[in-house]
Short mmCIF file of C-alpha atoms in Angstrom, two decimals:
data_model
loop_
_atom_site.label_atom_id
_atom_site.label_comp_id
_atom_site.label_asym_id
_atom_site.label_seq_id
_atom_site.Cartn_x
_atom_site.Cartn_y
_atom_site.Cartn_z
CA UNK N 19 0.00 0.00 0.00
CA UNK N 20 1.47 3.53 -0.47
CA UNK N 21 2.27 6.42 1.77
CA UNK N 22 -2.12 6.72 2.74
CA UNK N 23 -3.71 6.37 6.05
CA UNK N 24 -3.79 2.64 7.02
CA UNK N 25 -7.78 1.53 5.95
CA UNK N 26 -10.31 2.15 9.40
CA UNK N 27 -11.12 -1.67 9.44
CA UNK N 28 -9.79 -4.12 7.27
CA UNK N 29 -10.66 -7.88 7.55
CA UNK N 30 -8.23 -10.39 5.96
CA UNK N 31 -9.31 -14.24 5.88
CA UNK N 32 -11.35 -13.70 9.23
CA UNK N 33 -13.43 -17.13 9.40
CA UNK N 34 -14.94 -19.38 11.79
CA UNK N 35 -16.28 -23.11 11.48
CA UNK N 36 -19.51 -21.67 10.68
CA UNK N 37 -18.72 -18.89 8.14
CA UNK N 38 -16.33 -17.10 6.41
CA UNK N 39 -13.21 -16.63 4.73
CA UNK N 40 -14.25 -13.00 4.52
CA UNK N 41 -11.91 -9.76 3.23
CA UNK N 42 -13.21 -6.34 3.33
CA UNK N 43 -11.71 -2.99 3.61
CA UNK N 44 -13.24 -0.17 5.11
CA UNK N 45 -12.48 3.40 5.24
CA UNK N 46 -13.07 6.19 7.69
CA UNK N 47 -16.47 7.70 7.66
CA UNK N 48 -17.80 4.64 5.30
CA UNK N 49 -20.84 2.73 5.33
CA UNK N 50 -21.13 -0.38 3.81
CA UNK N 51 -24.56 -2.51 3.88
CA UNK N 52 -24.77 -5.95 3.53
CA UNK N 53 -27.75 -7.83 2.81
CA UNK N 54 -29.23 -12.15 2.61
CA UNK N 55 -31.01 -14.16 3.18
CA UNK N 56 -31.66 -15.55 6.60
CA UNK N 57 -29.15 -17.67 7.89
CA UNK N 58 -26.74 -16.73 5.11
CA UNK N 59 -24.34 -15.50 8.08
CA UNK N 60 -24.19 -11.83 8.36
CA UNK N 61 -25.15 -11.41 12.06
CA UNK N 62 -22.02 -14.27 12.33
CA UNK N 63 -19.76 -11.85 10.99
CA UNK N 64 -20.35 -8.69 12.81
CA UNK N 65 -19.87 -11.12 15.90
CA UNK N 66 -16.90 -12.53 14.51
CA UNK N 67 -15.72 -8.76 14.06
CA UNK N 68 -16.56 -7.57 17.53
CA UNK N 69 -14.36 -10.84 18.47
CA UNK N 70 -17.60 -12.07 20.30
CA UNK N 71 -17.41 -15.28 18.78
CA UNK N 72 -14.09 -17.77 18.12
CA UNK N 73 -13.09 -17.18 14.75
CA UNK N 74 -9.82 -16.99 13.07
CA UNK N 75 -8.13 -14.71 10.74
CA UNK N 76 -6.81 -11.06 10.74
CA UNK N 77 -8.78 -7.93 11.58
CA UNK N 78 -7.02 -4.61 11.61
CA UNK N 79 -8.51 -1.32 13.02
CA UNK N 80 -6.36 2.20 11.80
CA UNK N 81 -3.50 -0.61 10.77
CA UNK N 82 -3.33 -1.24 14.52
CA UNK N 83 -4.02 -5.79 14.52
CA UNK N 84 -6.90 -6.57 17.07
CA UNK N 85 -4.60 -9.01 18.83
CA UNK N 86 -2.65 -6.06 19.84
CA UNK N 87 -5.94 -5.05 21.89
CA UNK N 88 -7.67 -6.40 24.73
CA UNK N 89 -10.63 -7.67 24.24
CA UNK N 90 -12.43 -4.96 25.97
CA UNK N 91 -11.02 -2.27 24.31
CA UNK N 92 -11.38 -3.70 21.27
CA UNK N 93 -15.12 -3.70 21.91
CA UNK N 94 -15.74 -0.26 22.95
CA UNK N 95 -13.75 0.82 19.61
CA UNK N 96 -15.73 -1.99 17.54
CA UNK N 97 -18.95 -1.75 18.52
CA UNK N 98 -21.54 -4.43 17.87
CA UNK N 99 -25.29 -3.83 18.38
CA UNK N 100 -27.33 -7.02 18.02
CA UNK N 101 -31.27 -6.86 16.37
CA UNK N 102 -32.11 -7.52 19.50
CA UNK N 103 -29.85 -5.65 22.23
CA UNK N 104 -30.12 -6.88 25.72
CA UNK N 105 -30.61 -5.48 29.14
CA UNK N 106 -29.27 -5.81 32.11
CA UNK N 107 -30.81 -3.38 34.63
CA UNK N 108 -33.97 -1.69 35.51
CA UNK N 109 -33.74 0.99 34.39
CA UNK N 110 -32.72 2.79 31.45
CA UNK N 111 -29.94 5.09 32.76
CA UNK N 112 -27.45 2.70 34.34
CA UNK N 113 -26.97 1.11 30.71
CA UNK N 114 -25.51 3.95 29.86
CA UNK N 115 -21.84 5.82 30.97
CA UNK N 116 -22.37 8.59 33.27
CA UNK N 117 -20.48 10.98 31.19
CA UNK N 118 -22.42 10.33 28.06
CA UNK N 119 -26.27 10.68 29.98
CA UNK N 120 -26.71 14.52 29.12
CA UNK N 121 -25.20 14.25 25.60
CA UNK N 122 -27.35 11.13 25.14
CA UNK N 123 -30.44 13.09 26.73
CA UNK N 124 -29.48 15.73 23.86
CA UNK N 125 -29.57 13.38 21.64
CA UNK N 126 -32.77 11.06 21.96
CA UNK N 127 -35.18 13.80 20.12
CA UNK N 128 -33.35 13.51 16.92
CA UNK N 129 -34.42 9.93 16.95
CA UNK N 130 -37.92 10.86 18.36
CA UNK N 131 -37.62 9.61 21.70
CA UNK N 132 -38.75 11.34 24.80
CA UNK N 133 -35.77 12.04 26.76
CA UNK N 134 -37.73 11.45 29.76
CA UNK N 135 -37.14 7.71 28.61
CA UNK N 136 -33.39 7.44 30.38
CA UNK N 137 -35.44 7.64 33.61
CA UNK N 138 -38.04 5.11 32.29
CA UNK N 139 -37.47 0.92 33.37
CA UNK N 140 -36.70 -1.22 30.72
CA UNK N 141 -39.82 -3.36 30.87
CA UNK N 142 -41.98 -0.41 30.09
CA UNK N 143 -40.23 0.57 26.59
CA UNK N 144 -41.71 -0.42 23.43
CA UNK N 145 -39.89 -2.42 21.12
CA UNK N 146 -38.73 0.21 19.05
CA UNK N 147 -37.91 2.34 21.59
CA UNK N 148 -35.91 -0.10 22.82
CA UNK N 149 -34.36 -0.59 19.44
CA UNK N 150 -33.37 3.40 19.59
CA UNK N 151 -32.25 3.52 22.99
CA UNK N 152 -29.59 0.59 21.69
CA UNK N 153 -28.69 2.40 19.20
CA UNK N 154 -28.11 5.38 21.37
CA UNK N 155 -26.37 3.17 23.97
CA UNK N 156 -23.82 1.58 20.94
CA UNK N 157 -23.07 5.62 20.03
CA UNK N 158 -22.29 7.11 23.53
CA UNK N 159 -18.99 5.15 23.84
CA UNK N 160 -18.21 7.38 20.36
CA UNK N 161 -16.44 4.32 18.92
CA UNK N 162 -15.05 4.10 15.46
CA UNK N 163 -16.87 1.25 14.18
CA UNK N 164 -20.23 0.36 14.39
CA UNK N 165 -21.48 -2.98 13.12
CA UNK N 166 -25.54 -2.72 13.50
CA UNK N 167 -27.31 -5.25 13.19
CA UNK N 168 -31.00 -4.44 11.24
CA UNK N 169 -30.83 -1.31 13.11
CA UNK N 170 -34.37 0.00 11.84
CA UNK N 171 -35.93 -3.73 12.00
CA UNK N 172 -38.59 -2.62 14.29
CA UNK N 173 -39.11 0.87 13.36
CA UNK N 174 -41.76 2.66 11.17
CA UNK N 175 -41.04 4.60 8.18
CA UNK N 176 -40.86 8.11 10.49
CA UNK N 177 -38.20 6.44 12.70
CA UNK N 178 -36.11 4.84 10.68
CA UNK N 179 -35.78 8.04 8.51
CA UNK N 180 -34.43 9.71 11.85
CA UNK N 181 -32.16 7.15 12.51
CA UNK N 182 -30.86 6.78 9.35
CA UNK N 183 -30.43 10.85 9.49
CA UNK N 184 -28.05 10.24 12.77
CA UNK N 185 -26.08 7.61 11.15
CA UNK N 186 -25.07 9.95 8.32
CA UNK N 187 -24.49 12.59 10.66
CA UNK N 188 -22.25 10.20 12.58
CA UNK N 189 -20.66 8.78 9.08
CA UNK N 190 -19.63 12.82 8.28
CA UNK N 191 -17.60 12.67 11.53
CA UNK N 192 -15.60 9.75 10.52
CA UNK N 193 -17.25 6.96 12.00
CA UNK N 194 -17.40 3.61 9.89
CA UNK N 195 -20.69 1.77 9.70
CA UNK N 196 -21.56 -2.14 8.67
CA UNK N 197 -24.68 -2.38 8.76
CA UNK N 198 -26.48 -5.29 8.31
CA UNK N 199 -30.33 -4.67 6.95
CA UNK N 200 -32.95 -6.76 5.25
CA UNK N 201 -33.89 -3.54 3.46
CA UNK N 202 -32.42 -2.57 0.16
CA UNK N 203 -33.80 0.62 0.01
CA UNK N 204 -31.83 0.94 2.92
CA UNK N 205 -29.05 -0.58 1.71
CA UNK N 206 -28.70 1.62 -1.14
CA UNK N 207 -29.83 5.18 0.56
CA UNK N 208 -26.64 4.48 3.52
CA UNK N 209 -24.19 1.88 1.88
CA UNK N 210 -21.80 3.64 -0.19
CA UNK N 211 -21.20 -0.29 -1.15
CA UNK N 212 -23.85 -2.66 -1.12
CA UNK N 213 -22.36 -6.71 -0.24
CA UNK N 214 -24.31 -9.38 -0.85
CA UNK N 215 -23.60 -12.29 1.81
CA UNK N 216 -25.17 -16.12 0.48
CA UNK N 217 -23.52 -19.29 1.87
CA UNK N 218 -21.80 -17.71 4.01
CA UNK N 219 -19.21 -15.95 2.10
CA UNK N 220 -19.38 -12.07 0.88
CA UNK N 221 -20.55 -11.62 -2.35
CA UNK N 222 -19.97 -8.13 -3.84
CA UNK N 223 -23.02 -6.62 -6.19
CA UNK D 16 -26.20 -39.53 81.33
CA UNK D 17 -26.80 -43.24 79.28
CA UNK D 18 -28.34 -43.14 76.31
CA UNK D 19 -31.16 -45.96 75.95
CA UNK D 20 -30.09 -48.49 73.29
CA UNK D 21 -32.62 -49.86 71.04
CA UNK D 22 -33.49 -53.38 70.99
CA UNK D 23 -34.68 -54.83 67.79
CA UNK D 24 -37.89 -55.67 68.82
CA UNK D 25 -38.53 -51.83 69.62
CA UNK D 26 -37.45 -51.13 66.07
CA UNK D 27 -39.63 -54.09 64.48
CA UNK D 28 -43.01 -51.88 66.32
CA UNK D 29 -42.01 -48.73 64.81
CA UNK D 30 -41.90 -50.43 61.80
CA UNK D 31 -45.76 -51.21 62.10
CA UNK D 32 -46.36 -47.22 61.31
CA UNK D 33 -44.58 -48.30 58.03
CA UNK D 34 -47.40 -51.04 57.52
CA UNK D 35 -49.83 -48.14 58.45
CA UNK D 36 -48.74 -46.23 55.58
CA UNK D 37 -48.46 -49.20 53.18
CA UNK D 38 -52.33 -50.08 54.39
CA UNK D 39 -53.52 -46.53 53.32
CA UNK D 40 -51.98 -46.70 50.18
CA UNK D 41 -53.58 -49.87 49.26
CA UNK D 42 -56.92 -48.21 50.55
CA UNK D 43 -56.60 -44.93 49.05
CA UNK D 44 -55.10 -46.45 45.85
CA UNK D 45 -52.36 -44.44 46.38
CA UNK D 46 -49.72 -46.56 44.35
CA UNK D 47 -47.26 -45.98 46.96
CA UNK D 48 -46.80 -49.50 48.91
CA UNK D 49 -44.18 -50.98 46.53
CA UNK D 50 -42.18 -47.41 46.67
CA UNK D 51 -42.63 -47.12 49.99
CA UNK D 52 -41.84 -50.83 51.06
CA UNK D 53 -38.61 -50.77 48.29
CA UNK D 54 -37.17 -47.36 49.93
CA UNK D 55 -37.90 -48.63 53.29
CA UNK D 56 -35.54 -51.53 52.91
CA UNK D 57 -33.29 -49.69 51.13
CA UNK D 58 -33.06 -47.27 54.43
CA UNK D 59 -32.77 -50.07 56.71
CA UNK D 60 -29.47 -51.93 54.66
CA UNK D 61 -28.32 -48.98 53.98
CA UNK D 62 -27.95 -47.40 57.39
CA UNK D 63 -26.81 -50.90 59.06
CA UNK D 64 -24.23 -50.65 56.37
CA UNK D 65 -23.15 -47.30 57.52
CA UNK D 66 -23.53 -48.46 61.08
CA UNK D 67 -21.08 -50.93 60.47
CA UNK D 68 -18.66 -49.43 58.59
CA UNK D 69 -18.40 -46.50 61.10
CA UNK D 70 -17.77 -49.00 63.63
CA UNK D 71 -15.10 -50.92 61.96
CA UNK D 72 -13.51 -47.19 61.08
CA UNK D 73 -14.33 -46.30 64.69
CA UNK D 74 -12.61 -49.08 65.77
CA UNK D 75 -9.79 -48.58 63.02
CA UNK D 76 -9.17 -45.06 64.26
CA UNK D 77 -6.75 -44.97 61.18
CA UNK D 78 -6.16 -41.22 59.72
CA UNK D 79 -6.38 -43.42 56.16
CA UNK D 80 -9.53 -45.29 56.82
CA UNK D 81 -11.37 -41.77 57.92
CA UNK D 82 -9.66 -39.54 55.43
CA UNK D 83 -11.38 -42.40 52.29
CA UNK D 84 -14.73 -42.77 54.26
CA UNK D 85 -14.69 -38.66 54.00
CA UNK D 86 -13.43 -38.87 50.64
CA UNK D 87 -16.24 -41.34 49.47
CA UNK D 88 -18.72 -39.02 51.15
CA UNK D 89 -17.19 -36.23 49.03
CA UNK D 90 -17.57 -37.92 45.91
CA UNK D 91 -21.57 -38.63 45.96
CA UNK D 92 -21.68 -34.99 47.01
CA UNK D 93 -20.09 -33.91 44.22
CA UNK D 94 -21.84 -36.12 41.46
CA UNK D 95 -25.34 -34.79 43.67
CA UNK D 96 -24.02 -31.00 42.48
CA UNK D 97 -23.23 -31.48 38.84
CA UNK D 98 -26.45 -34.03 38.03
CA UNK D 99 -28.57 -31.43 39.55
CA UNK D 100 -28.57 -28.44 36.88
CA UNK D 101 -30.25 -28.78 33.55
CA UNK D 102 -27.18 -27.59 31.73
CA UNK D 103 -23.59 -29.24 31.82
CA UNK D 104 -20.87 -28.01 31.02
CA UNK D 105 -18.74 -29.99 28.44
CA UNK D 106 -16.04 -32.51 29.65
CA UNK D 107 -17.45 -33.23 32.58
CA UNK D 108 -17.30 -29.33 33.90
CA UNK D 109 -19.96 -29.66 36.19
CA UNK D 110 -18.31 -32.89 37.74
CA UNK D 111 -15.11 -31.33 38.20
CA UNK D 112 -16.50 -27.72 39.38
CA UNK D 113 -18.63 -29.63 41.58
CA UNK D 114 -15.95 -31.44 42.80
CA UNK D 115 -13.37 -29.01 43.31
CA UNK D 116 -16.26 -27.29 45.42
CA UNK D 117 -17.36 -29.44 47.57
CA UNK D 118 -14.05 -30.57 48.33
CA UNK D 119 -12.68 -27.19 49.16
CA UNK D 120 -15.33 -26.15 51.52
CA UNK D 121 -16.11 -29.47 53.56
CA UNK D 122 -11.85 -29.78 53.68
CA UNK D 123 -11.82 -25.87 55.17
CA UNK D 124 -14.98 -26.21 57.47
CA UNK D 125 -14.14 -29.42 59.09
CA UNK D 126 -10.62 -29.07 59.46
CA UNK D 127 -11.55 -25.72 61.07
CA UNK D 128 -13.88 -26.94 63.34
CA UNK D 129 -11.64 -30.01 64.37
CA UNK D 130 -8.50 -27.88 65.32
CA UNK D 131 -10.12 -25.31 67.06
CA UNK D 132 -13.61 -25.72 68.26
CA UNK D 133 -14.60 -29.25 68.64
CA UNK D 134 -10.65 -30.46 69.01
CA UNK D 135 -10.49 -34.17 69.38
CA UNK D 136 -7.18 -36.19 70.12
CA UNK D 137 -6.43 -36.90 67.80
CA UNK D 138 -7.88 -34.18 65.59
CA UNK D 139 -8.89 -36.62 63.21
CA UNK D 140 -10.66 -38.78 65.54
CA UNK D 141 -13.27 -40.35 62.96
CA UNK D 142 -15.90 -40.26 65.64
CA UNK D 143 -15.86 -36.60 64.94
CA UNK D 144 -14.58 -35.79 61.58
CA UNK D 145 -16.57 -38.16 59.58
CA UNK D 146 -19.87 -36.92 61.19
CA UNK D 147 -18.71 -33.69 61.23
CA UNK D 148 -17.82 -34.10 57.27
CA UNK D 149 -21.13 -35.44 56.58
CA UNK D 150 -23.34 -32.58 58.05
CA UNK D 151 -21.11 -29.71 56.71
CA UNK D 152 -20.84 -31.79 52.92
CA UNK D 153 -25.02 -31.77 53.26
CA UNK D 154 -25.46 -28.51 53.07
CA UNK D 155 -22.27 -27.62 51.01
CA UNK D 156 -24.47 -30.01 48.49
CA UNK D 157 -27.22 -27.75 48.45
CA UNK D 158 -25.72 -24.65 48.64
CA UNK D 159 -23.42 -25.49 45.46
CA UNK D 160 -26.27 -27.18 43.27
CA UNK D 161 -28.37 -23.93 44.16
CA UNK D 162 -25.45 -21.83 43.20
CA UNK D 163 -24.39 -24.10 39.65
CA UNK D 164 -27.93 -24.56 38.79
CA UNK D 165 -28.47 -21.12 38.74
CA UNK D 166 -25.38 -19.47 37.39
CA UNK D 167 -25.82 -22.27 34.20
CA UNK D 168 -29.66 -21.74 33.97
CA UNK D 169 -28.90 -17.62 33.89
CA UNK D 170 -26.53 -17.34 31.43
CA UNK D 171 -28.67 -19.11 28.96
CA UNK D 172 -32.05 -17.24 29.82
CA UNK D 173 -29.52 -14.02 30.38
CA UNK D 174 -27.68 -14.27 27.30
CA UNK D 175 -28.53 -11.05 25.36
CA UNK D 176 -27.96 -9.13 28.21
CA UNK D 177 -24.76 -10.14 29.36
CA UNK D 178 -23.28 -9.78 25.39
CA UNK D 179 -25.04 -6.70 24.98
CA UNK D 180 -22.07 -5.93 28.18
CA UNK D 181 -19.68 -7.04 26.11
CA UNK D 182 -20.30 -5.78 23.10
CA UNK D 183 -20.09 -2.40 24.54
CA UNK D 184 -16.44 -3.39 25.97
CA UNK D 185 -17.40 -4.41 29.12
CA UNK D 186 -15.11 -6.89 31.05
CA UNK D 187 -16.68 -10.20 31.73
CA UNK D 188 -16.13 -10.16 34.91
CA UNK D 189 -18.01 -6.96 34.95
CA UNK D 190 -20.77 -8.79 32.40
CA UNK D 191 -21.26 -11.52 34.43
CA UNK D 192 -21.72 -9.66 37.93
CA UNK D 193 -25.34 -9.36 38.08
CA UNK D 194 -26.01 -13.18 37.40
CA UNK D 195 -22.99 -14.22 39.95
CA UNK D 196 -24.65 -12.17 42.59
CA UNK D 197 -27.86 -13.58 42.09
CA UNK D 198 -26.79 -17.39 42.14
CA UNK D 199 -24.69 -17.09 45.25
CA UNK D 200 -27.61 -15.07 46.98
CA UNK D 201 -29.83 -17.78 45.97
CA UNK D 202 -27.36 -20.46 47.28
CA UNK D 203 -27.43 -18.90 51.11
CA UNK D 204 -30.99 -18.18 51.66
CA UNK D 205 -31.89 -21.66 52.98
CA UNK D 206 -29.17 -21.03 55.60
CA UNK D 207 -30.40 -17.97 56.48
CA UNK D 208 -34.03 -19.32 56.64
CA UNK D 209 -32.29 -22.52 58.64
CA UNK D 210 -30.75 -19.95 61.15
CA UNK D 211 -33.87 -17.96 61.43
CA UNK D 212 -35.97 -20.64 62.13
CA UNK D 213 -33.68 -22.53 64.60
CA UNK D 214 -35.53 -23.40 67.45
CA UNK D 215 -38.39 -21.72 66.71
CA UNK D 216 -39.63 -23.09 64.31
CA UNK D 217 -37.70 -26.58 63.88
CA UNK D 218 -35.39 -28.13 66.44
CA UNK D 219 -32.33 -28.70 64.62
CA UNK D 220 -31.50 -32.19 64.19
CA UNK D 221 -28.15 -32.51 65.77
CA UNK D 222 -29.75 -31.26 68.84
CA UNK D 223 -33.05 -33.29 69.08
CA UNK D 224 -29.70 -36.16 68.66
CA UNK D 225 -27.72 -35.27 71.60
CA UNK D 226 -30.39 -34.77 74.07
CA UNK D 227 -31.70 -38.27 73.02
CA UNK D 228 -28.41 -39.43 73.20
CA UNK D 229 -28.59 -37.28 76.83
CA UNK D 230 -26.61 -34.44 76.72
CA UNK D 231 -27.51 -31.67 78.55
CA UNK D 232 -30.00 -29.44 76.37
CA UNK D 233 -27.89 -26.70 76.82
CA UNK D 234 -24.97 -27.88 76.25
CA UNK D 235 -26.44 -29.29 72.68
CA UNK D 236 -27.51 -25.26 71.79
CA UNK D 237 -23.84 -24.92 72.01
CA UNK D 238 -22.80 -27.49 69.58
CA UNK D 239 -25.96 -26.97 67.71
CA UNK D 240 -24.64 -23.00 67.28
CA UNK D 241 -21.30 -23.56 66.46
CA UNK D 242 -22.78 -26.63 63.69
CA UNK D 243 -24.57 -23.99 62.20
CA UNK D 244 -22.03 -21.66 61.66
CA UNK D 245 -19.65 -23.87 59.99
CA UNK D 246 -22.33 -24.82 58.29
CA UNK D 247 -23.08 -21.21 57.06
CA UNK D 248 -19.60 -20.99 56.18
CA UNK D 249 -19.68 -24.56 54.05
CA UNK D 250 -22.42 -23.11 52.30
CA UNK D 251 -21.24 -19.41 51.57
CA UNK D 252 -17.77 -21.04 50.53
CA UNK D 253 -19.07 -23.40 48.26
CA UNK D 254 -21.32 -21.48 46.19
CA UNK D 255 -19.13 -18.91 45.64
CA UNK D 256 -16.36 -21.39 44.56
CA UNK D 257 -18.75 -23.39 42.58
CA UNK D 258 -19.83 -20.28 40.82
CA UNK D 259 -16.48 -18.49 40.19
CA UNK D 260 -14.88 -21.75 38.62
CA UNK D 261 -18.19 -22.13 36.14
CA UNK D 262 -17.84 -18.36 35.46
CA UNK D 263 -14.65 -19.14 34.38
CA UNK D 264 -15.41 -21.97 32.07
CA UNK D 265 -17.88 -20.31 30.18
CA UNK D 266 -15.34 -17.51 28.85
CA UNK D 267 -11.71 -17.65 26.80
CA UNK D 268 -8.90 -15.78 26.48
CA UNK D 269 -10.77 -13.38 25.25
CA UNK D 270 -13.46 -13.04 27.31
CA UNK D 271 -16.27 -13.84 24.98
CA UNK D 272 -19.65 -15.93 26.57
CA UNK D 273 -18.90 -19.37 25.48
CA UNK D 274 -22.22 -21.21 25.24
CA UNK D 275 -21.11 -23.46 23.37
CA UNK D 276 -19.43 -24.86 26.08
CA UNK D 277 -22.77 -25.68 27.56
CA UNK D 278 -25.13 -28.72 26.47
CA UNK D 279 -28.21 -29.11 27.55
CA UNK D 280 -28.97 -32.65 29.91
CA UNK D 281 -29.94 -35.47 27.91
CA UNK D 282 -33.41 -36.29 28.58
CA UNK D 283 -33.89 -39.31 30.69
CA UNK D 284 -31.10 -39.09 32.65
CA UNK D 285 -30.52 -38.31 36.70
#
C-alpha cells in the first residue's frame, strides 16, 4: 500500500467453522450494507468482528491488529449492536456511561424519543424504543466502528428516517458503519457499497 | 447420662407405622406401597451398612480409613451437584467444578472446626470428623447445586444481556456480575431461613440427637450453634467457589460468553 492512512477496518481471511473466509476494507467515515437471506451469516460476521465469537483470521482497526488489543477495548472501539440488544438493569440510565447521559439526553429527540425515557425501566419501553435507545447506547462510547445489526428492523417509516439521518451525521464525523439490513432501500440510501452475503461468504453486487 | 439403646424388637413396632402407611396406600389407591416398602428396605441396609462401617472405622481409628470414608462421602456430594442443573458443562465441567467445590469447603470447614472448636485427640478422631464431614458436605451439596444450577440456567435465559455488556467493551467479569450475585444469593438463603428458624420453628436435628443421646439441652444449643455456623460458612464457601470456577469456564482468552461450552442434559437421565 502507499504512503495513505492505514484503511479504518480491514478484515483479511477472518473465518470461523460456521462462516467465512471474509476480506473487506473499510475506510473512515464509510458505510457499507450488507444484505441475505436468513441464515446466510451476516449477524455471524459482525460477531466474529466484535471478536464475540471464536473465529480466526486477521482484523485490523487504523493498521493497529486486534490481537494487539484487549478484548475490551477492542469492543468499545468496535462496537456491535445485536437486532435484539439486551438489558441488564432496571432501568434505562445505568446502561448507559455517566459521562455520556446529558449528551445522550441531547440526543434522543433527533431519533424521536422522549428524553424522559433514560429515567423510564426497561420493561416499560416499546420495542422500538428499545431498538433506539440501543442504538443510542452503541453511540455514547463514540467508537469508530459500528457494526448494527438491522438497526431499523422494528421501526416505522418516520423512525427509521431519523435514525438513518443520525447515522449519516455520525458517518460525516468519521465513524465507519456495517450495517447489516434486510432492506435494500436501505441498503442503497446508507451503503456507499452494497455486499451481498449467500452461503456464508461475501458476495460483492 | 446413658443413652437408651434400642433393641430390635422396639425397632420391628415402629416399623408397624410403616405397615400403616403401606395399608392406606392400598386403601386410598395411592400406588405408593411398593415405593414405599422398596425405599424402606433400602433405608434399613443402607444405614446398618453405615452403622457398620463406622464402627469398623471407629474401631480402626486410622487417619487413612477416615480420610477415604470422608473422601467417598465427598464424591456422591459432588456427582449430587453437577447431576442437579439442567445444563452441563462440556467434559465433565460440572463434575469437576462440583468437585473441586465441595471438596474445598467441607476440607476448610471441618478441618476448622476439628483444630479449634470441637478439638479431638487426635484431631482426626473419625468419631468426629466423619460426622462432622457429613453434616457440613449436606449442606455444602445444596448450597453449590443452588449456586451451579443457577449461574448455568442464567446465562442461557440471560444471554442477550450479558453480550449486549460485552459488546459495549465491558469486562466479563463486569458482564457476568449481576447473574454471579444472584446465584450465590440464591445459594445462602436456605441457611439464612435454617438460622432464622432454629428453634423456633424446627429443632435442629443434631440437637433433638444429643439430648436423646442425653446431653444436657444446653450444652447441645452450644454445639448446635457452632454446627450452624460452619455450616453457614460450608455453604457461603461453596457457592461462591462453585460459581467463580463455572464463570470461568464459560469464557476464553478473550473473554467472549462461550455457550457453546454448555449442552443441555440429555433427557432421561438423573
Amino acid at each position: 500500500m502507499p504512503a495513505e492512512a492505514p484503511a479504518r477496518l480491514r478484515l483479511a481471511g477472518l473465518r470461523s467453522a460456521l462462516a467465512g473466509p471474509f476480506d473487506l476494507t473499510l475506510a473512515a467515515g464509510e458505510c457499507v450494507a450488507i444484505t441475505g437471506p436468513s441464515g446466510a451469516g451476516k449477524s455471524l460476521l459482525l460477531r466474529m468482528i466484535a471478536d464475540l465469537d471464536p473465529n480466526q483470521g486477521e482484523v485490523w482497526l487504523d493498521g493497529q491488529e486486534r490481537a494487539t488489543w484487549s478484548a475490551p477495548e477492542w469492543r468499545r472501539q468496535v462496537v456491535y449492536n445485536a437486532a435484539e440488544a439486551g438489558w441488564w438493569g432496571e432501568q434505562v440510565a445505568p446502561h448507559f456511561p455517566a459521562a455520556a447521559l446529558a449528551a445522550t439526553q441531547l440526543l434522543a429527540p433527533r431519533l424521536g424519543l422522549d428524553p424522559a425515557l433514560l429515567e423510564a425501566s426497561v420493561s416499560r419501553l416499546s420495542t422500538g424504543e428499545r431498538q433506539r435507545l440501543a442504538l443510542l447506547r452503541a453511540l455514547a462510547g463514540a467508537p469508530a466502528v459500528l457494526l448494527l445489526d438491522e438497526p431499523t428492523g422494528a421501526l416505522d417509516e418516520t423512525s427509521t428516517g431519523l435514525v438513518e439521518a443520525l447515522l449519516a451525521a455520525r458517518l460525516a464525523t468519521g465513524c465507519t458503519i456495517l450495517m447489516v439490513t434486510h432492506n435494500p432501500a436501505q441498503a442503497a440510501r446508507m451503503g456507499r457499497r452494497h455486499l451481498r452475503l449467500a452461503d456464508r461468504r461475501l458476495v460483492g453486487t | 447420662m446413658k443413652p437408651i439403646l434400642l433393641t430390635w424388637p422396639d425397632v420391628a413396632i415402629a416399623s408397624l407405622l410403616l405397615l400403616v402407611d403401606g395399608a392406606l396406600s392400598i386403601w386410598l389407591r395411592l400406588g405408593l406401597h411398593r415405593p414405599l416398602a422398596i425405599a424402606a428396605g433400602r433405608m434399613v441396609v443402607q444405614l446398618i451398612a453405615v452403622g457398620l462401617i463406622l464402627r469398623v472405622v471407629f474401631a480402626l481409628a486410622s487417619p487413612v480409613a477416615t480420610l477415604a470414608v470422608v473422601l467417598v462421602m465427598t464424591a456422591v456430594a459432588a456427582r449430587e451437584v453437577a447431576a442437579r442443573p439442567e445444563q452441563r458443562l462440556v467434559r465433565f465441567g460440572n463434575l469437576a467444578v462440583g468437585a473441586s467445590a465441595v471438596t474445598f469447603a467441607t476440607f476448610v470447614t471441618a478441618i476448622l472446626a476439628l483444630t479449634t472448636a470441637i478439638r479431638p485427640t487426635p484431631w482426626y478422631d473419625p468419631r468426629y470428623a466423619i460426622p462432622l464431614a457429613g453434616i457440613v458436605l449436606g449442606n455444602v451439596l445444596n448450597g453449590a447445586s443452588l449456586a451451579l444450577d443457577g449461574l448455568l440456567g442464567g446465562v442461557v435465559r440471560e444471554r442477550a444481556a450479558i453480550e449486549a455488556q460485552l459488546a459495549l467493551g465491558a469486562p466479563y467479569r463486569q458482564a457476568m456480575r449481576g447473574l454471579v450475585r444472584a446465584s450465590v444469593r440464591r445459594a445462602l438463603l436456605p441457611i439464612v431461613n435454617t438460622m432464622s428458624a432454629a428453634g423456633v420453628v424446627t429443632l435442629p436435628g443434631i440437637m433433638t440427637g444429643q439430648i436423646l443421646a442425653g446431653m444436657d439441652p444446653f450444652e447441645a444449643a452450644k454445639y448446635q450453634i457452632l454446627l450452624i455456623f460452619l455450616l453457614a460458612g460450608g455453604s457461603g464457601l461453596a457457592s461462591v467457589s462453585v460459581v467463580i470456577l463455572a464463570a470461568r469456564r464459560l469464557t476464553d482468552d478473550r473473554q467472549r460468553l462461550r455457550l457453546d461450552r454448555l449442552e443441555t442434559k440429555r433427557p432421561g437421565r438423573g
